[in-house]
PDB file of C-alpha atoms in Angstrom:
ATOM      1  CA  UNK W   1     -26.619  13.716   3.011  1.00  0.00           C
ATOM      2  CA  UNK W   2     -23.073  12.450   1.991  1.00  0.00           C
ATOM      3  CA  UNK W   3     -20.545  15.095   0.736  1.00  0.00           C
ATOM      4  CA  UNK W   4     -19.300  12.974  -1.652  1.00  0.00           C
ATOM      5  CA  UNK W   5     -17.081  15.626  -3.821  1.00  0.00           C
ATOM      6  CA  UNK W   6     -13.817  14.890  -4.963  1.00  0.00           C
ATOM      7  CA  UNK W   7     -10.504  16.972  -4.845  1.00  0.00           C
ATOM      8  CA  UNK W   8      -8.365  16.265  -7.495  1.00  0.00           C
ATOM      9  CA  UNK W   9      -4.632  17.296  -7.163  1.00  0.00           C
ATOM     10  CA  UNK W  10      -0.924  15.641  -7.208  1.00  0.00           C
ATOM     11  CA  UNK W  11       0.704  13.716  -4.824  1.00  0.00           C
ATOM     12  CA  UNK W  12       3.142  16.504  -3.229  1.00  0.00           C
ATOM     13  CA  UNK W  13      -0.215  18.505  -2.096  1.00  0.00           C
ATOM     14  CA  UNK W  14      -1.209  15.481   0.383  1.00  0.00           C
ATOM     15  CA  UNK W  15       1.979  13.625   1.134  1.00  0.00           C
ATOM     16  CA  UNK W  16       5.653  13.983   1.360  1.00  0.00           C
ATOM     17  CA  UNK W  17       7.836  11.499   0.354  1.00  0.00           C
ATOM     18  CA  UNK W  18      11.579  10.856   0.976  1.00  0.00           C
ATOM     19  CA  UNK W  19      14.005   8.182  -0.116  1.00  0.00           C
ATOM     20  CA  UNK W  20      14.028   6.078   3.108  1.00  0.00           C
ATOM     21  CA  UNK W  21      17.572   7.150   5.627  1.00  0.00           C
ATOM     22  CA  UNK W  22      18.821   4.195   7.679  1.00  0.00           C
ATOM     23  CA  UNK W  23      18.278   3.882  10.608  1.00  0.00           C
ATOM     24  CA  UNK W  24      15.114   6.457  10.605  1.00  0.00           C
ATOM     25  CA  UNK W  25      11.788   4.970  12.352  1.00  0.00           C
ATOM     26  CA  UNK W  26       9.297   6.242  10.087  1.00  0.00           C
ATOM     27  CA  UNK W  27       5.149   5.916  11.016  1.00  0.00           C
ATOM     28  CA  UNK W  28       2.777   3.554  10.810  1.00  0.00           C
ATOM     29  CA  UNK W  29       0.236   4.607   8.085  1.00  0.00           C
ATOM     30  CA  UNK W  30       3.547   5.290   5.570  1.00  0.00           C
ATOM     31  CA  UNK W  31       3.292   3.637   2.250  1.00  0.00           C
ATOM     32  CA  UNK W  32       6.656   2.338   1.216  1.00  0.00           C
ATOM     33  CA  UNK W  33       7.240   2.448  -2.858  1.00  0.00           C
ATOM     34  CA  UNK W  34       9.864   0.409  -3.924  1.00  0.00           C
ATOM     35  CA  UNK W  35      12.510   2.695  -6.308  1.00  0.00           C
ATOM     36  CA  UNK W  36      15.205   0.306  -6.401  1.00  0.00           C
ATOM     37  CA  UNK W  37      15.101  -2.763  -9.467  1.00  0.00           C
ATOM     38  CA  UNK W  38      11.230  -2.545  -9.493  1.00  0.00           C
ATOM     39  CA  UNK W  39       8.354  -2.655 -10.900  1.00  0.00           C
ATOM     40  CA  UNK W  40       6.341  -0.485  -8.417  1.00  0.00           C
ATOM     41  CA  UNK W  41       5.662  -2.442  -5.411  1.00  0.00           C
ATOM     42  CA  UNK W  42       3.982  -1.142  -2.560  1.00  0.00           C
ATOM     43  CA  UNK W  43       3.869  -1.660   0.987  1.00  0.00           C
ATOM     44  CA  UNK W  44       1.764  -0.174   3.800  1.00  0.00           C
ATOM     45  CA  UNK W  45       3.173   0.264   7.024  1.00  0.00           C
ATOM     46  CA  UNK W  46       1.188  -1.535   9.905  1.00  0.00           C
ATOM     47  CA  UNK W  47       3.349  -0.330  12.792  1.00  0.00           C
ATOM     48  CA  UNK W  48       6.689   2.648  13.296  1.00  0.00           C
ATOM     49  CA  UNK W  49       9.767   0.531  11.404  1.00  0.00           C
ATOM     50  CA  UNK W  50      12.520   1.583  10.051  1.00  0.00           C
ATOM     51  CA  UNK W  51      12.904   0.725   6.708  1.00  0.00           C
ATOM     52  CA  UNK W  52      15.159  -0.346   3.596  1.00  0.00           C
ATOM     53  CA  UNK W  53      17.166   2.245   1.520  1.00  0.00           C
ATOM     54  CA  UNK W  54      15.246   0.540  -1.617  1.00  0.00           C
ATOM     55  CA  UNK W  55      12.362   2.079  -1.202  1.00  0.00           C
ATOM     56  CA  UNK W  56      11.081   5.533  -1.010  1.00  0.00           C
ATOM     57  CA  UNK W  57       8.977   6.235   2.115  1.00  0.00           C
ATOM     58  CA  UNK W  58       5.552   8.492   1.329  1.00  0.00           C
ATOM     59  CA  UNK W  59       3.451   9.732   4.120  1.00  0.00           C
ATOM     60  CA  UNK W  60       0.040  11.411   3.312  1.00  0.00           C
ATOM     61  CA  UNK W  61      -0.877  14.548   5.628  1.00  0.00           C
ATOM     62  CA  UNK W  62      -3.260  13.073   7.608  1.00  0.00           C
ATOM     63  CA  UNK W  63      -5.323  15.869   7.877  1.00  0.00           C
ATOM     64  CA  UNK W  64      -6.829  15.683   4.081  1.00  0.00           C
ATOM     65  CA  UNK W  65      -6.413  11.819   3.642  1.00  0.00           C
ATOM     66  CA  UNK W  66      -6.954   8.530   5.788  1.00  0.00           C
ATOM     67  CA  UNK W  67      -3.569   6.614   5.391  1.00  0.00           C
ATOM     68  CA  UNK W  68      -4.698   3.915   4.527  1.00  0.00           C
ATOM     69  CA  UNK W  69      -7.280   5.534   2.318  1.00  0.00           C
ATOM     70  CA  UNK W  70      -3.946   7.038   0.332  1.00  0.00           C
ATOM     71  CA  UNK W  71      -2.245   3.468   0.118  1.00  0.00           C
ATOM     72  CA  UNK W  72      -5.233   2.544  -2.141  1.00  0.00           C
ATOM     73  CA  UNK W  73      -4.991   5.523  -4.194  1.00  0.00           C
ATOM     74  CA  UNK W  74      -1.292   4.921  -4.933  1.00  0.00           C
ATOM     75  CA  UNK W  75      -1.863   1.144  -5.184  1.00  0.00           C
ATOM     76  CA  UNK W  76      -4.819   2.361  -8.163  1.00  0.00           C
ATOM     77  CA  UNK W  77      -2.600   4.156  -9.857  1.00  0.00           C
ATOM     78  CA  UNK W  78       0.770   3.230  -9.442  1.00  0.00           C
ATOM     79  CA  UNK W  79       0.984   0.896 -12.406  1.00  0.00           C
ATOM     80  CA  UNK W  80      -0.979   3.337 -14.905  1.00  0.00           C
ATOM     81  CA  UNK W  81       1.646   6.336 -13.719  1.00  0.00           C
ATOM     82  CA  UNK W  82       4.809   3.765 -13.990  1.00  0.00           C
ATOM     83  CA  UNK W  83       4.347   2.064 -17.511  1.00  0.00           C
ATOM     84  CA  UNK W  84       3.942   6.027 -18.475  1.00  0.00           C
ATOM     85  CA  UNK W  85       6.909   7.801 -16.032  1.00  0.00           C
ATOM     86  CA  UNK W  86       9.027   4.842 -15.228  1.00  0.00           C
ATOM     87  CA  UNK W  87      12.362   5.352 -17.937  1.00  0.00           C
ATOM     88  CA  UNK W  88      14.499   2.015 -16.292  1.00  0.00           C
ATOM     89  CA  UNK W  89      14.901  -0.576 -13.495  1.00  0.00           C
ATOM     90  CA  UNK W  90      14.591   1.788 -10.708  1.00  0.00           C
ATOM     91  CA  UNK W  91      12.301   4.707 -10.092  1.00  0.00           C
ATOM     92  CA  UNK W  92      13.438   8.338  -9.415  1.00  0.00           C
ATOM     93  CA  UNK W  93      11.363   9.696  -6.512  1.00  0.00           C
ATOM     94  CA  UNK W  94      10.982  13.139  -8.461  1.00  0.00           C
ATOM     95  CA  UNK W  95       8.635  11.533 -10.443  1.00  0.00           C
ATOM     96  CA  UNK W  96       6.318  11.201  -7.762  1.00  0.00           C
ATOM     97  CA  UNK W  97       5.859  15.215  -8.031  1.00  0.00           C
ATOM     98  CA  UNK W  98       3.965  14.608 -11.171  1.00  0.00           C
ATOM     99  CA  UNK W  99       1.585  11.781  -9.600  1.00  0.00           C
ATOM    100  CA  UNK W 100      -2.173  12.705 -10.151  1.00  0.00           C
ATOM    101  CA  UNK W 101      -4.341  12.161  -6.362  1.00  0.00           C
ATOM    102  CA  UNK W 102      -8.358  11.968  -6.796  1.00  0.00           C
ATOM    103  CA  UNK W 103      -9.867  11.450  -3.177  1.00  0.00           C
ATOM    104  CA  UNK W 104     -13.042  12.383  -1.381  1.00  0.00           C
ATOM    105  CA  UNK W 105     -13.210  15.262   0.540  1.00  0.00           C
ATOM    106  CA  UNK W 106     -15.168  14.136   3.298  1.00  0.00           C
ATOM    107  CA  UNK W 107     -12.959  12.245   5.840  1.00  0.00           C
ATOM    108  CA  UNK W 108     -15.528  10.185   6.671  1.00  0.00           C
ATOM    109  CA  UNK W 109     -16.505   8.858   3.759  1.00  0.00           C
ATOM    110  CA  UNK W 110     -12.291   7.914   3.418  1.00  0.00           C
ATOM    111  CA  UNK W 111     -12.172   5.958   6.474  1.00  0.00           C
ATOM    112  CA  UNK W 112     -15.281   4.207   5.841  1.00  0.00           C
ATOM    113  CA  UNK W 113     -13.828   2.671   2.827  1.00  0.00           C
ATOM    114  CA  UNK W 114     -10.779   2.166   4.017  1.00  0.00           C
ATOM    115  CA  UNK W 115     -12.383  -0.170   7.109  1.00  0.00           C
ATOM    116  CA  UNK W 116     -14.056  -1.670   4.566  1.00  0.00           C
ATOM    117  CA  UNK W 117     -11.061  -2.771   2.175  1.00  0.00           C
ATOM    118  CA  UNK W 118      -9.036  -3.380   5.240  1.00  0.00           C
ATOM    119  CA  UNK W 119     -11.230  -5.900   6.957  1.00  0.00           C
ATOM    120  CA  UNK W 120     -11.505  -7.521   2.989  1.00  0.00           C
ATOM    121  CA  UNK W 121      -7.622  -7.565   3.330  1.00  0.00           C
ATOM    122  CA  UNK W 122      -7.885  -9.341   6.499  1.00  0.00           C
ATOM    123  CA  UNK W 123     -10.228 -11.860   5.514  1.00  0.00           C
ATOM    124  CA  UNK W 124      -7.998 -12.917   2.557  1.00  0.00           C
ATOM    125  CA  UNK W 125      -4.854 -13.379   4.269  1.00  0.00           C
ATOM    126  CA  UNK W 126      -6.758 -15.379   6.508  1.00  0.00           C
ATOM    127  CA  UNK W 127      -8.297 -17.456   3.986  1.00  0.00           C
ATOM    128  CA  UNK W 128      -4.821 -17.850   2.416  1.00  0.00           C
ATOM    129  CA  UNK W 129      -3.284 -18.390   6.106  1.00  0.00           C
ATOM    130  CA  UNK W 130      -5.991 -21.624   5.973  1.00  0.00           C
ATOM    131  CA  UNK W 131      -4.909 -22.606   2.666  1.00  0.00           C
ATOM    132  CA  UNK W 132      -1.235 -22.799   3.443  1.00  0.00           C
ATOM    133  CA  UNK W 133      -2.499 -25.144   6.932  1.00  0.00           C
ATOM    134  CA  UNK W 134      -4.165 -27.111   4.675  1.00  0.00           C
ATOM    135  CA  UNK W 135      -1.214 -27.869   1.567  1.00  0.00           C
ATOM    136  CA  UNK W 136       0.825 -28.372   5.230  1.00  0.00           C
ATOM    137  CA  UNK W 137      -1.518 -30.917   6.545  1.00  0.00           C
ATOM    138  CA  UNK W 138      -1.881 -32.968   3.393  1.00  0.00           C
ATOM    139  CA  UNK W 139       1.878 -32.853   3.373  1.00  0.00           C
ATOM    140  CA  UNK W 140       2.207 -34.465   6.633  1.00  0.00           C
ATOM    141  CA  UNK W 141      -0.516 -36.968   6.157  1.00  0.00           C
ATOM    142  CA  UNK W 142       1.031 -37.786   2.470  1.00  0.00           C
ATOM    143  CA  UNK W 143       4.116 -38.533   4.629  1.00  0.00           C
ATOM    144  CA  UNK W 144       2.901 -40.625   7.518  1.00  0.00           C
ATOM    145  CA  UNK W 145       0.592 -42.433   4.895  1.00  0.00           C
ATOM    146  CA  UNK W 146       3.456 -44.416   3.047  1.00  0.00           C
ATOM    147  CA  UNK W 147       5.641 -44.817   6.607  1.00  0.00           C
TER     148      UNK W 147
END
């Protein structure tokens, strides 16, 4: 049987987070929140980078949450937590103390749905990648049509 209980808690109990320092690699699996002129973007890190001073760099403890698991959680409620927490243009990263986290316990039941919504995420930017060929190819052919 699946252990499907949740642990409800806020964001400091599964990640730390840190205003990103040039020059720093920081790891794949990060989520990147964007702090400076924003209106919450995220970003999740697909391979060690360093990153942008704009953004503030948040890496779940890998222990209780799948990364990419936690990137969904954030990119849930990020907008809910800003229109409430968010007082200007930029975001100050102390507000991220007060961010509520509901995931499931069981790490399996995490990184199942996180394969799942990543392989969704892949098949969209693929279908978009074939999109973009296509408004390219009609270009061309709209061009050598009237030559």
């Amino acid at each position: 049987m699946i252990n499907a209980k949740t642990v409800r808690c806020k964001l400091p109990d599964v990640a730390t987070y840190e205003r990103a320092k040039k020059g720093k690699v920081y790891p794949k699996g990060c989520t990147l929140l964007q702090v400076s002129a924003t209106k919450g973007q995220l970003v999740y890190l697909h391979e060690d980078q360093t990153v942008d001073s704009k953004y503030c760099v948040i890496e779940p403890d890998r222990d209780r949450v799948d990364a990419f698991f936690f990137y969904r959680i954030l990119q849930k409620g990020m907008p809910e937590f800003l229109s409430k927490e968010q007082t200007g243009l930029n975001i100050r990263p102390q507000i991220l103390d007060r961010f509520p986290v509901r995931y499931f316990a069981d790490m399996n039941i995490q990184k199942y749905i996180s394969a799942e919504q990543f392989l969704y995420e892949m098949e969209m930017q693929h279908e978009q990648d074939q999109i973009e060929m296509l408004k390219h190819f009609k270009k061309y052919l709209l061009q050598v049509m009237f030559c």
